[in-house]
mmCIF file of C-alpha atoms in Angstrom:
data_model
loop_
_atom_site.group_PDB
_atom_site.id
_atom_site.type_symbol
_atom_site.label_atom_id
_atom_site.label_comp_id
_atom_site.label_asym_id
_atom_site.label_seq_id
_atom_site.Cartn_x
_atom_site.Cartn_y
_atom_site.Cartn_z
ATOM 1 C CA MET A 1 129.464 131.485 -8.044
ATOM 2 C CA THR A 2 127.852 129.248 -5.403
ATOM 3 C CA THR A 3 126.874 125.746 -6.356
ATOM 4 C CA VAL A 4 123.813 124.306 -4.614
ATOM 5 C CA THR A 5 123.556 120.541 -4.406
ATOM 6 C CA MET A 6 119.957 119.372 -4.403
ATOM 7 C CA LEU A 7 119.157 116.407 -2.151
ATOM 8 C CA ASN A 8 116.828 113.768 -3.493
ATOM 9 C CA PRO A 9 113.494 114.235 -1.606
ATOM 10 C CA THR A 10 113.253 110.506 -0.898
ATOM 11 C CA HIS A 11 116.757 110.458 0.584
ATOM 12 C CA ALA A 12 115.928 113.524 2.681
ATOM 13 C CA ARG A 13 112.817 111.878 4.099
ATOM 14 C CA ASN A 14 114.749 108.682 4.859
ATOM 15 C CA ALA A 15 117.504 110.639 6.602
ATOM 16 C CA HIS A 16 114.911 112.547 8.624
ATOM 17 C CA HIS A 17 113.150 109.345 9.671
ATOM 18 C CA THR A 18 116.450 107.701 10.582
ATOM 19 C CA ALA A 19 117.451 110.656 12.748
ATOM 20 C CA LEU A 20 114.085 110.605 14.503
ATOM 21 C CA ALA A 21 114.380 106.869 15.094
ATOM 22 C CA VAL A 22 117.799 107.300 16.670
ATOM 23 C CA LEU A 23 116.525 110.169 18.828
ATOM 24 C CA ARG A 24 113.473 108.197 19.948
ATOM 25 C CA THR A 25 115.585 105.185 20.844
ATOM 26 C CA ALA A 26 118.065 107.306 22.798
ATOM 27 C CA ILE A 27 115.380 109.142 24.758
ATOM 28 C CA CYS A 28 113.467 105.949 25.524
ATOM 29 C CA LEU A 29 116.656 104.268 26.717
ATOM 30 C CA VAL A 30 117.442 107.231 28.969
ATOM 31 C CA ALA A 31 113.906 107.238 30.377
ATOM 32 C CA THR A 32 113.989 103.483 30.973
ATOM 33 C CA THR A 33 117.413 103.632 32.615
ATOM 34 C CA ALA A 34 116.275 106.452 34.899
ATOM 35 C CA ALA A 35 113.198 104.483 35.943
ATOM 36 C CA ILE A 36 115.284 101.414 36.771
ATOM 37 C CA GLY A 37 117.707 103.520 38.800
ATOM 38 C CA ARG A 38 114.889 104.793 41.013
ATOM 39 C CA ALA A 39 113.444 101.389 41.819
ATOM 40 C CA HIS A 40 114.966 101.289 45.334
ATOM 41 C CA ALA A 41 114.535 104.046 47.905
ATOM 42 C CA ALA A 42 117.626 105.497 49.564
ATOM 43 C CA LEU A 43 119.253 103.716 52.496
ATOM 44 C CA ASP A 44 119.261 105.172 55.968
ATOM 45 C CA ILE A 45 121.586 104.055 58.742
ATOM 46 C CA VAL A 46 119.702 102.792 61.804
ATOM 47 C CA VAL A 47 122.056 102.965 64.794
ATOM 48 C CA PRO A 48 121.225 101.268 68.101
ATOM 49 C CA ALA A 49 122.821 104.115 70.060
ATOM 50 C CA TYR A 50 123.149 102.221 73.324
ATOM 51 C CA PHE A 51 125.991 104.440 74.531
ATOM 52 C CA TYR A 52 125.893 107.338 76.962
ATOM 53 C CA PRO A 53 126.227 110.870 75.531
ATOM 54 C CA GLY A 54 129.116 112.048 77.688
ATOM 55 C CA ASN A 55 132.491 113.507 76.734
ATOM 56 C CA ASN A 56 134.031 111.820 73.679
ATOM 57 C CA SER A 57 130.858 109.783 73.243
ATOM 58 C CA PRO A 58 129.985 108.125 69.910
ATOM 59 C CA TRP A 59 127.052 110.559 69.825
ATOM 60 C CA GLY A 60 129.606 113.114 68.563
ATOM 61 C CA PRO A 61 130.677 111.404 65.319
ATOM 62 C CA MET A 62 127.144 110.119 64.830
ATOM 63 C CA THR A 63 125.842 113.693 64.976
ATOM 64 C CA ALA A 64 128.613 114.919 62.679
ATOM 65 C CA ALA A 65 127.483 112.411 60.041
ATOM 66 C CA ALA A 66 123.786 113.322 60.248
ATOM 67 C CA ASP A 67 124.078 115.985 57.563
ATOM 68 C CA GLU A 68 125.744 113.527 55.169
ATOM 69 C CA VAL A 69 123.268 110.637 55.221
ATOM 70 C CA ALA A 70 119.908 109.837 56.790
ATOM 71 C CA ILE A 71 120.481 108.388 60.267
ATOM 72 C CA THR A 72 117.933 107.078 62.742
ATOM 73 C CA ALA A 73 119.351 106.694 66.257
ATOM 74 C CA ILE A 74 117.685 104.429 68.820
ATOM 75 C CA MET A 75 118.206 106.070 72.210
ATOM 76 C CA ASN A 76 118.215 103.824 75.276
ATOM 77 C CA PRO A 77 119.007 105.613 78.553
ATOM 78 C CA GLY A 78 118.279 102.607 80.796
ATOM 79 C CA ASN A 79 116.581 99.672 79.092
ATOM 80 C CA GLY A 80 113.955 102.269 78.266
ATOM 81 C CA PRO A 81 113.640 105.963 79.185
ATOM 82 C CA GLY A 82 115.021 105.465 82.699
ATOM 83 C CA ASN A 83 113.582 106.858 85.904
ATOM 84 C CA ALA A 84 114.188 110.561 85.284
ATOM 85 C CA ILE A 85 115.008 112.966 82.499
ATOM 86 C CA ASP A 86 118.747 113.160 81.739
ATOM 87 C CA SER A 87 120.090 116.553 80.664
ATOM 88 C CA ASN A 88 122.963 114.941 78.735
ATOM 89 C CA TYR A 89 120.475 112.981 76.674
ATOM 90 C CA VAL A 90 118.385 116.109 76.117
ATOM 91 C CA ALA A 91 121.427 117.927 74.750
ATOM 92 C CA ALA A 92 122.582 114.976 72.620
ATOM 93 C CA VAL A 93 119.149 114.312 71.144
ATOM 94 C CA ASN A 94 118.554 117.978 70.360
ATOM 95 C CA ALA A 95 121.966 118.364 68.712
ATOM 96 C CA PHE A 96 121.545 115.196 66.677
ATOM 97 C CA ARG A 97 118.100 116.208 65.430
ATOM 98 C CA ALA A 98 119.296 119.741 64.667
ATOM 99 C CA ALA A 99 121.991 118.182 62.474
ATOM 100 C CA GLY A 100 119.343 116.299 60.510
ATOM 101 C CA GLY A 101 119.123 112.995 62.378
ATOM 102 C CA ARG A 102 116.034 111.244 63.697
ATOM 103 C CA VAL A 103 115.707 109.710 67.178
ATOM 104 C CA ILE A 104 113.384 106.959 68.362
ATOM 105 C CA GLY A 105 113.111 105.751 71.965
ATOM 106 C CA TYR A 106 113.739 102.171 73.097
ATOM 107 C CA VAL A 107 111.085 100.159 74.935
ATOM 108 C CA TYR A 108 111.028 96.389 75.430
ATOM 109 C CA SER A 109 107.993 94.131 75.184
ATOM 110 C CA SER A 110 109.245 90.651 76.236
ATOM 111 C CA TYR A 111 107.679 89.136 73.096
ATOM 112 C CA GLY A 112 104.226 90.216 74.188
ATOM 113 C CA SER A 113 104.404 89.169 77.848
ATOM 114 C CA ARG A 114 105.343 92.517 79.403
ATOM 115 C CA PRO A 115 102.271 94.266 80.836
ATOM 116 C CA LEU A 116 100.930 96.710 78.274
ATOM 117 C CA ALA A 117 100.619 99.475 80.882
ATOM 118 C CA GLN A 118 104.365 99.308 81.575
ATOM 119 C CA VAL A 119 105.197 99.649 77.883
ATOM 120 C CA THR A 120 102.881 102.604 77.343
ATOM 121 C CA ALA A 121 104.180 104.254 80.527
ATOM 122 C CA ASP A 122 107.686 104.140 79.043
ATOM 123 C CA VAL A 123 106.362 105.637 75.820
ATOM 124 C CA ASP A 124 104.744 108.453 77.809
ATOM 125 C CA LYS A 125 108.033 109.207 79.586
ATOM 126 C CA TYR A 126 109.834 109.631 76.285
ATOM 127 C CA ALA A 127 107.072 111.954 75.102
ATOM 128 C CA ALA A 128 107.315 114.055 78.264
ATOM 129 C CA TRP A 129 111.105 114.223 78.517
ATOM 130 C CA TYR A 130 112.612 114.234 75.025
ATOM 131 C CA GLY A 131 111.909 115.715 71.619
ATOM 132 C CA ILE A 132 112.004 112.550 69.529
ATOM 133 C CA ASP A 133 110.573 111.088 66.330
ATOM 134 C CA GLY A 134 109.108 107.773 67.418
ATOM 135 C CA ILE A 135 109.422 104.555 69.396
ATOM 136 C CA PHE A 136 111.469 101.369 68.961
ATOM 137 C CA VAL A 137 109.683 98.263 70.276
ATOM 138 C CA ASP A 138 112.262 95.588 71.089
ATOM 139 C CA GLU A 139 111.661 91.875 71.656
ATOM 140 C CA MET A 140 108.663 91.869 69.340
ATOM 141 C CA ALA A 141 106.831 88.601 68.748
ATOM 142 C CA ASN A 142 106.766 87.338 65.163
ATOM 143 C CA ASN A 143 103.813 84.947 65.206
ATOM 144 C CA GLY A 144 100.154 84.755 66.189
ATOM 145 C CA PRO A 145 97.665 84.380 67.785
ATOM 146 C CA ALA A 146 95.526 87.490 67.370
ATOM 147 C CA GLN A 147 96.034 88.295 71.049
ATOM 148 C CA LYS A 148 99.688 89.116 70.368
ATOM 149 C CA LEU A 149 98.848 91.109 67.274
ATOM 150 C CA ASN A 150 96.315 93.123 69.265
ATOM 151 C CA TYR A 151 98.884 93.725 72.024
ATOM 152 C CA TYR A 152 101.295 95.308 69.560
ATOM 153 C CA ARG A 153 98.526 97.189 67.798
ATOM 154 C CA ASP A 154 97.594 98.725 71.153
ATOM 155 C CA ILE A 155 101.181 99.942 71.554
ATOM 156 C CA TYR A 156 101.127 101.265 67.980
ATOM 157 C CA ASN A 157 97.844 103.113 68.534
ATOM 158 C CA HIS A 158 99.120 104.587 71.797
ATOM 159 C CA VAL A 159 102.208 105.978 70.058
ATOM 160 C CA LYS A 160 100.183 107.370 67.159
ATOM 161 C CA GLY A 161 97.796 108.943 69.656
ATOM 162 C CA ILE A 162 100.696 110.983 71.028
ATOM 163 C CA ASP A 163 101.845 112.060 67.577
ATOM 164 C CA PRO A 164 100.580 110.512 64.316
ATOM 165 C CA ASN A 165 103.888 111.459 62.669
ATOM 166 C CA TRP A 166 105.908 109.408 65.128
ATOM 167 C CA GLU A 167 107.449 106.270 63.670
ATOM 168 C CA VAL A 168 106.977 102.870 65.301
ATOM 169 C CA MET A 169 109.797 100.430 64.569
ATOM 170 C CA GLY A 170 109.295 96.850 65.737
ATOM 171 C CA ASN A 171 112.148 94.423 66.328
ATOM 172 C CA PRO A 172 111.419 90.713 66.062
ATOM 173 C CA GLY A 173 115.081 90.390 65.027
ATOM 174 C CA THR A 174 114.154 87.815 62.422
ATOM 175 C CA ASN A 175 111.544 87.254 59.732
ATOM 176 C CA THR A 176 107.980 87.904 60.766
ATOM 177 C CA ILE A 177 104.512 87.283 59.380
ATOM 178 C CA GLU A 178 102.771 89.796 57.139
ATOM 179 C CA GLN A 179 99.891 90.265 59.576
ATOM 180 C CA TYR A 180 102.153 92.351 61.810
ATOM 181 C CA LEU A 181 102.418 94.916 59.038
ATOM 182 C CA LEU A 182 98.762 94.752 58.020
ATOM 183 C CA TRP A 183 97.242 94.923 61.531
ATOM 184 C CA PRO A 184 99.187 97.341 61.827
ATOM 185 C CA THR A 185 101.658 96.941 64.671
ATOM 186 C CA ALA A 186 104.600 98.980 63.336
ATOM 187 C CA ASP A 187 105.684 101.152 60.428
ATOM 188 C CA ARG A 188 109.059 99.443 60.034
ATOM 189 C CA PHE A 189 110.376 96.040 61.038
ATOM 190 C CA MET A 190 113.871 94.961 62.019
ATOM 191 C CA VAL A 191 113.817 91.535 60.395
ATOM 192 C CA HIS A 192 117.512 90.671 60.638
ATOM 193 C CA GLU A 193 119.812 91.084 63.643
ATOM 194 C CA ASN A 194 122.793 88.765 63.473
ATOM 195 C CA VAL A 195 126.510 88.334 62.792
ATOM 196 C CA GLY A 196 127.896 89.383 59.430
ATOM 197 C CA ALA A 197 128.981 85.855 58.542
ATOM 198 C CA SER A 198 125.333 84.754 58.433
ATOM 199 C CA TYR A 199 124.108 87.565 56.190
ATOM 200 C CA PRO A 200 124.954 86.090 52.767
ATOM 201 C CA ASP A 201 122.761 83.071 53.590
ATOM 202 C CA TYR A 202 119.881 85.086 55.051
ATOM 203 C CA VAL A 203 116.634 84.770 53.064
ATOM 204 C CA PRO A 204 113.940 87.440 53.676
ATOM 205 C CA SER A 205 110.286 86.442 53.752
ATOM 206 C CA ALA A 206 108.848 86.421 50.239
ATOM 207 C CA TRP A 207 106.137 88.927 51.175
ATOM 208 C CA ASN A 208 108.765 91.603 51.953
ATOM 209 C CA ALA A 209 109.275 92.133 48.221
ATOM 210 C CA GLU A 210 105.694 93.423 47.897
ATOM 211 C CA TYR A 211 106.341 96.469 50.095
ATOM 212 C CA ASP A 212 108.478 99.593 50.129
ATOM 213 C CA SER A 213 112.076 98.911 51.141
ATOM 214 C CA GLN A 214 111.802 101.479 53.949
ATOM 215 C CA ARG A 215 109.554 99.038 55.790
ATOM 216 C CA PHE A 216 112.510 96.775 56.581
ATOM 217 C CA VAL A 217 115.710 97.157 58.600
ATOM 218 C CA HIS A 218 118.738 94.855 58.877
ATOM 219 C CA LEU A 219 121.356 95.012 61.653
ATOM 220 C CA ILE A 220 124.695 93.267 61.164
ATOM 221 C CA HIS A 221 127.361 92.975 63.851
ATOM 222 C CA THR A 222 130.764 91.257 64.191
ATOM 223 C CA GLU A 223 131.666 92.340 60.638
ATOM 224 C CA ALA A 224 135.389 92.931 60.982
ATOM 225 C CA SER A 225 136.263 94.193 57.502
ATOM 226 C CA ALA A 226 135.314 97.522 55.928
ATOM 227 C CA VAL A 227 135.444 95.762 52.567
ATOM 228 C CA THR A 228 132.830 93.186 53.559
ATOM 229 C CA MET A 229 130.833 95.974 55.244
ATOM 230 C CA GLU A 230 130.399 97.580 51.820
ATOM 231 C CA GLU A 231 129.441 94.209 50.353
ATOM 232 C CA ARG A 232 126.734 93.869 53.013
ATOM 233 C CA LEU A 233 125.348 97.302 52.088
ATOM 234 C CA GLN A 234 125.062 96.307 48.440
ATOM 235 C CA LEU A 235 123.468 92.997 49.397
ATOM 236 C CA ALA A 236 120.920 94.818 51.563
ATOM 237 C CA ILE A 237 119.712 96.746 48.515
ATOM 238 C CA THR A 238 119.051 93.523 46.603
ATOM 239 C CA ARG A 239 116.977 92.323 49.568
ATOM 240 C CA ASN A 240 114.593 95.294 49.501
ATOM 241 C CA THR A 241 115.974 96.775 52.695
ATOM 242 C CA GLY A 242 115.823 100.500 53.417
ATOM 243 C CA GLY A 243 117.404 100.615 56.887
ATOM 244 C CA ILE A 244 120.864 99.168 57.531
ATOM 245 C CA TYR A 245 123.640 99.198 60.099
ATOM 246 C CA VAL A 246 126.893 97.255 59.960
ATOM 247 C CA THR A 247 129.419 97.203 62.800
ATOM 248 C CA ASN A 248 132.549 95.363 63.882
ATOM 249 C CA ASP A 249 131.396 95.572 67.500
ATOM 250 C CA VAL A 250 130.809 92.127 69.023
ATOM 251 C CA MET A 251 128.692 90.282 71.554
ATOM 252 C CA ASN A 252 127.715 90.501 74.378
ATOM 253 C CA ASN A 253 126.686 94.039 73.456
ATOM 254 C CA PRO A 254 127.475 94.856 69.827
ATOM 255 C CA TRP A 255 125.683 98.214 70.083
ATOM 256 C CA ASP A 256 127.761 99.965 72.764
ATOM 257 C CA THR A 257 129.926 101.948 70.325
ATOM 258 C CA LEU A 258 130.199 102.881 66.660
ATOM 259 C CA PRO A 259 132.241 100.698 64.292
ATOM 260 C CA SER A 260 135.892 101.577 63.737
ATOM 261 C CA TYR A 261 135.004 102.032 60.044
ATOM 262 C CA TRP A 262 132.124 104.425 60.790
ATOM 263 C CA GLN A 263 133.308 107.143 58.409
ATOM 264 C CA ALA A 264 133.770 104.589 55.625
ATOM 265 C CA GLU A 265 130.248 103.280 56.214
ATOM 266 C CA VAL A 266 128.768 106.778 56.086
ATOM 267 C CA ALA A 267 130.655 107.496 52.861
ATOM 268 C CA ALA A 268 129.553 104.195 51.310
ATOM 269 C CA VAL A 269 125.885 104.823 52.122
ATOM 270 C CA ALA A 270 126.133 108.390 50.800
ATOM 271 C CA GLN A 271 127.585 107.078 47.554
ATOM 272 C CA ILE A 272 124.810 104.511 47.190
ATOM 273 C CA ASN A 273 122.165 107.132 47.912
ATOM 274 C CA ALA A 274 123.531 109.553 45.338
ATOM 275 C CA ALA A 275 121.621 107.597 42.706
ATOM 276 C CA LEU A 276 118.690 106.640 44.935
ATOM 277 C CA LEU A 277 117.081 109.879 46.156
ATOM 278 C CA ALA A 278 113.499 108.790 45.696
ATOM 279 C CA GLY A 279 112.165 111.863 47.543
ATOM 280 C CA ASP A 280 113.740 114.272 45.043
ATOM 281 C CA PHE A 281 110.591 114.518 42.927
ATOM 282 C CA ASN A 282 111.776 117.400 40.738
ATOM 283 C CA ASP A 283 115.223 115.824 40.214
ATOM 284 C CA ASN A 284 117.155 118.962 41.112
ATOM 285 C CA GLY A 285 119.575 117.003 43.288
ATOM 286 C CA THR A 286 118.098 117.969 46.678
ATOM 287 C CA VAL A 287 115.106 116.737 48.690
ATOM 288 C CA ASP A 288 113.530 119.984 49.839
ATOM 289 C CA ALA A 289 110.332 122.032 50.232
ATOM 290 C CA ALA A 290 109.818 122.180 46.477
ATOM 291 C CA ASP A 291 109.538 118.388 46.404
ATOM 292 C CA LEU A 292 107.022 118.478 49.252
ATOM 293 C CA ALA A 293 104.950 121.045 47.334
ATOM 294 C CA GLN A 294 105.085 118.775 44.298
ATOM 295 C CA TRP A 295 103.816 115.848 46.391
ATOM 296 C CA LYS A 296 101.031 117.957 47.949
ATOM 297 C CA GLY A 297 99.853 119.165 44.551
ATOM 298 C CA LYS A 298 99.531 115.615 43.219
ATOM 299 C CA PHE A 299 98.396 113.821 46.392
ATOM 300 C CA GLY A 300 95.837 111.147 45.513
ATOM 301 C CA THR A 301 96.965 110.865 41.893
ATOM 302 C CA ALA A 302 96.918 107.361 40.381
ATOM 303 C CA SER A 303 99.101 106.055 37.543
ATOM 304 C CA ALA A 304 101.699 108.543 38.743
ATOM 305 C CA SER A 305 105.440 108.818 38.216
ATOM 306 C CA LYS A 306 108.228 109.969 40.518
ATOM 307 C CA PHE A 307 107.864 113.487 39.087
ATOM 308 C CA HIS A 308 104.298 113.589 40.455
ATOM 309 C CA GLY A 309 105.468 112.547 43.935
ATOM 310 C CA ASP A 310 105.467 108.743 43.671
ATOM 311 C CA SER A 311 108.678 107.802 45.490
ATOM 312 C CA ASP A 312 108.157 104.046 45.763
ATOM 313 C CA GLY A 313 107.084 103.308 42.186
ATOM 314 C CA ASP A 314 103.668 101.855 43.062
ATOM 315 C CA GLY A 315 101.865 104.333 40.778
ATOM 316 C CA ASP A 316 100.071 106.184 43.594
ATOM 317 C CA VAL A 317 100.931 109.480 45.281
ATOM 318 C CA ASP A 318 100.110 108.685 48.905
ATOM 319 C CA GLY A 319 101.273 108.794 52.513
ATOM 320 C CA ASN A 320 104.130 106.357 51.961
ATOM 321 C CA ASP A 321 105.645 108.821 49.508
ATOM 322 C CA PHE A 322 105.448 111.579 52.113
ATOM 323 C CA LEU A 323 107.262 109.361 54.638
ATOM 324 C CA GLN A 324 110.020 108.812 52.081
ATOM 325 C CA TRP A 325 110.296 112.577 51.504
ATOM 326 C CA GLN A 326 110.369 113.141 55.281
ATOM 327 C CA ARG A 327 113.218 110.652 55.791
ATOM 328 C CA GLN A 328 115.318 112.209 53.033
ATOM 329 C CA ALA A 329 114.497 115.902 53.577
ATOM 330 C CA GLY A 330 117.660 117.967 53.286
ATOM 331 C CA GLN A 331 119.683 115.272 51.536
ATOM 332 C CA THR A 332 121.476 116.026 48.293
ATOM 333 C CA SER A 333 122.896 113.762 45.610
ATOM 334 C CA LEU A 334 125.245 116.387 44.138
ATOM 335 C CA PRO A 335 127.394 119.228 45.469
ATOM 336 C CA ALA A 336 125.278 122.396 45.562
ATOM 337 C CA ALA A 337 127.151 124.095 42.720
ATOM 338 C CA ALA A 338 126.965 121.037 40.501
ATOM 339 C CA ALA A 339 123.281 120.562 41.205
ATOM 340 C CA ALA A 340 122.541 124.165 40.245
ATOM 341 C CA ALA A 341 124.612 123.882 37.081
ATOM 342 C CA VAL A 342 123.468 120.610 35.570
ATOM 343 C CA ILE A 343 119.918 119.948 36.756
ATOM 344 C CA PRO A 344 117.139 121.502 34.638
ATOM 345 C CA GLU A 345 114.376 123.556 36.183
ATOM 346 C CA PRO A 346 111.101 121.659 36.767
ATOM 347 C CA SER A 347 109.479 123.299 33.714
ATOM 348 C CA SER A 348 112.307 122.042 31.494
ATOM 349 C CA ALA A 349 112.117 118.613 33.073
ATOM 350 C CA VAL A 350 108.408 118.475 32.270
ATOM 351 C CA LEU A 351 109.109 119.279 28.614
ATOM 352 C CA VAL A 352 111.782 116.588 28.424
ATOM 353 C CA LEU A 353 109.462 114.061 30.051
ATOM 354 C CA LEU A 354 106.558 114.899 27.748
ATOM 355 C CA THR A 355 108.827 114.695 24.707
ATOM 356 C CA ALA A 356 110.139 111.316 25.836
ATOM 357 C CA LEU A 357 106.646 109.969 26.392
ATOM 358 C CA ALA A 358 105.404 111.227 23.039
ATOM 359 C CA LEU A 359 108.337 109.782 21.126
ATOM 360 C CA CYS A 360 108.133 106.464 22.952
ATOM 361 C CA ARG A 361 104.445 106.137 22.096
ATOM 362 C CA GLN A 362 105.126 106.858 18.408
ATOM 363 C CA ARG A 363 107.651 104.047 18.033
#
């Protein structure tokens, strides 16, 4: 004979409510933790590749790492594009880009005093000779008057006239004024270029915190230790920096080779980025065409989340989010097998998200 124990209805209701409360709290905590973890976009390594692409060149290990982390290489054949196309550079640039890297071409501006026509002529040479992704404007001024701002805006407009998808990176090498971003004069700014010993005391301009981290790049040289290199990477994240490069190369030219701890730096950045893939809108562990489709479908949406295509957390699905997707395209935060095994399909993710939102609102 089976004995059935009847539960007091009041106790049953209390147990049910307690279980729901625990579930709501757990889901809300998970949702909150996930949101905090996505606050900073992934790092990319910005390498001043001022070394010739010959036999046993640093272009080799740099290219080998391009499928592990996002890398932007600044090519500089001869203080600019040089006087003629170089077949070794053509091969190196093509191989690096095929591996997943991005290349931008070096031009100098003498802090606004170089004739504009000379700068744009160098830009045109890069466009004619090499398949690249943008232009790096060195020796950029970091103050007014409007004449200087207009000079750099003219360079910016010339580059965008060649290809609107090309990136313009400006290098004042130190903090700059916000007008340079607003004018605009560049898409990204190299606002720190100095020895590693000075980096802990470096203070970014307060206005930097109001913009996406991918707007800012820090270069650190004469950093002898791989241990302190990793500390500099972590510090860069706290300073809202999306582009970083740390090397133990020294003056007078700290950019003429890769650091001896290059592989350790690549591994450290990859580890940091594993939790920071802002362009992975469907959270399947890879930034791919499905994420781009997700962004396209929600372009223009306000009060959006990362799932809608908002990579920088500003609530809007816009062009900045596309740039983030573009920089991270092809990157993965998990081994392929693990990603396939543990990441839910987008439809399941939607259900989880909706459930979390509903439960959080009911609390």
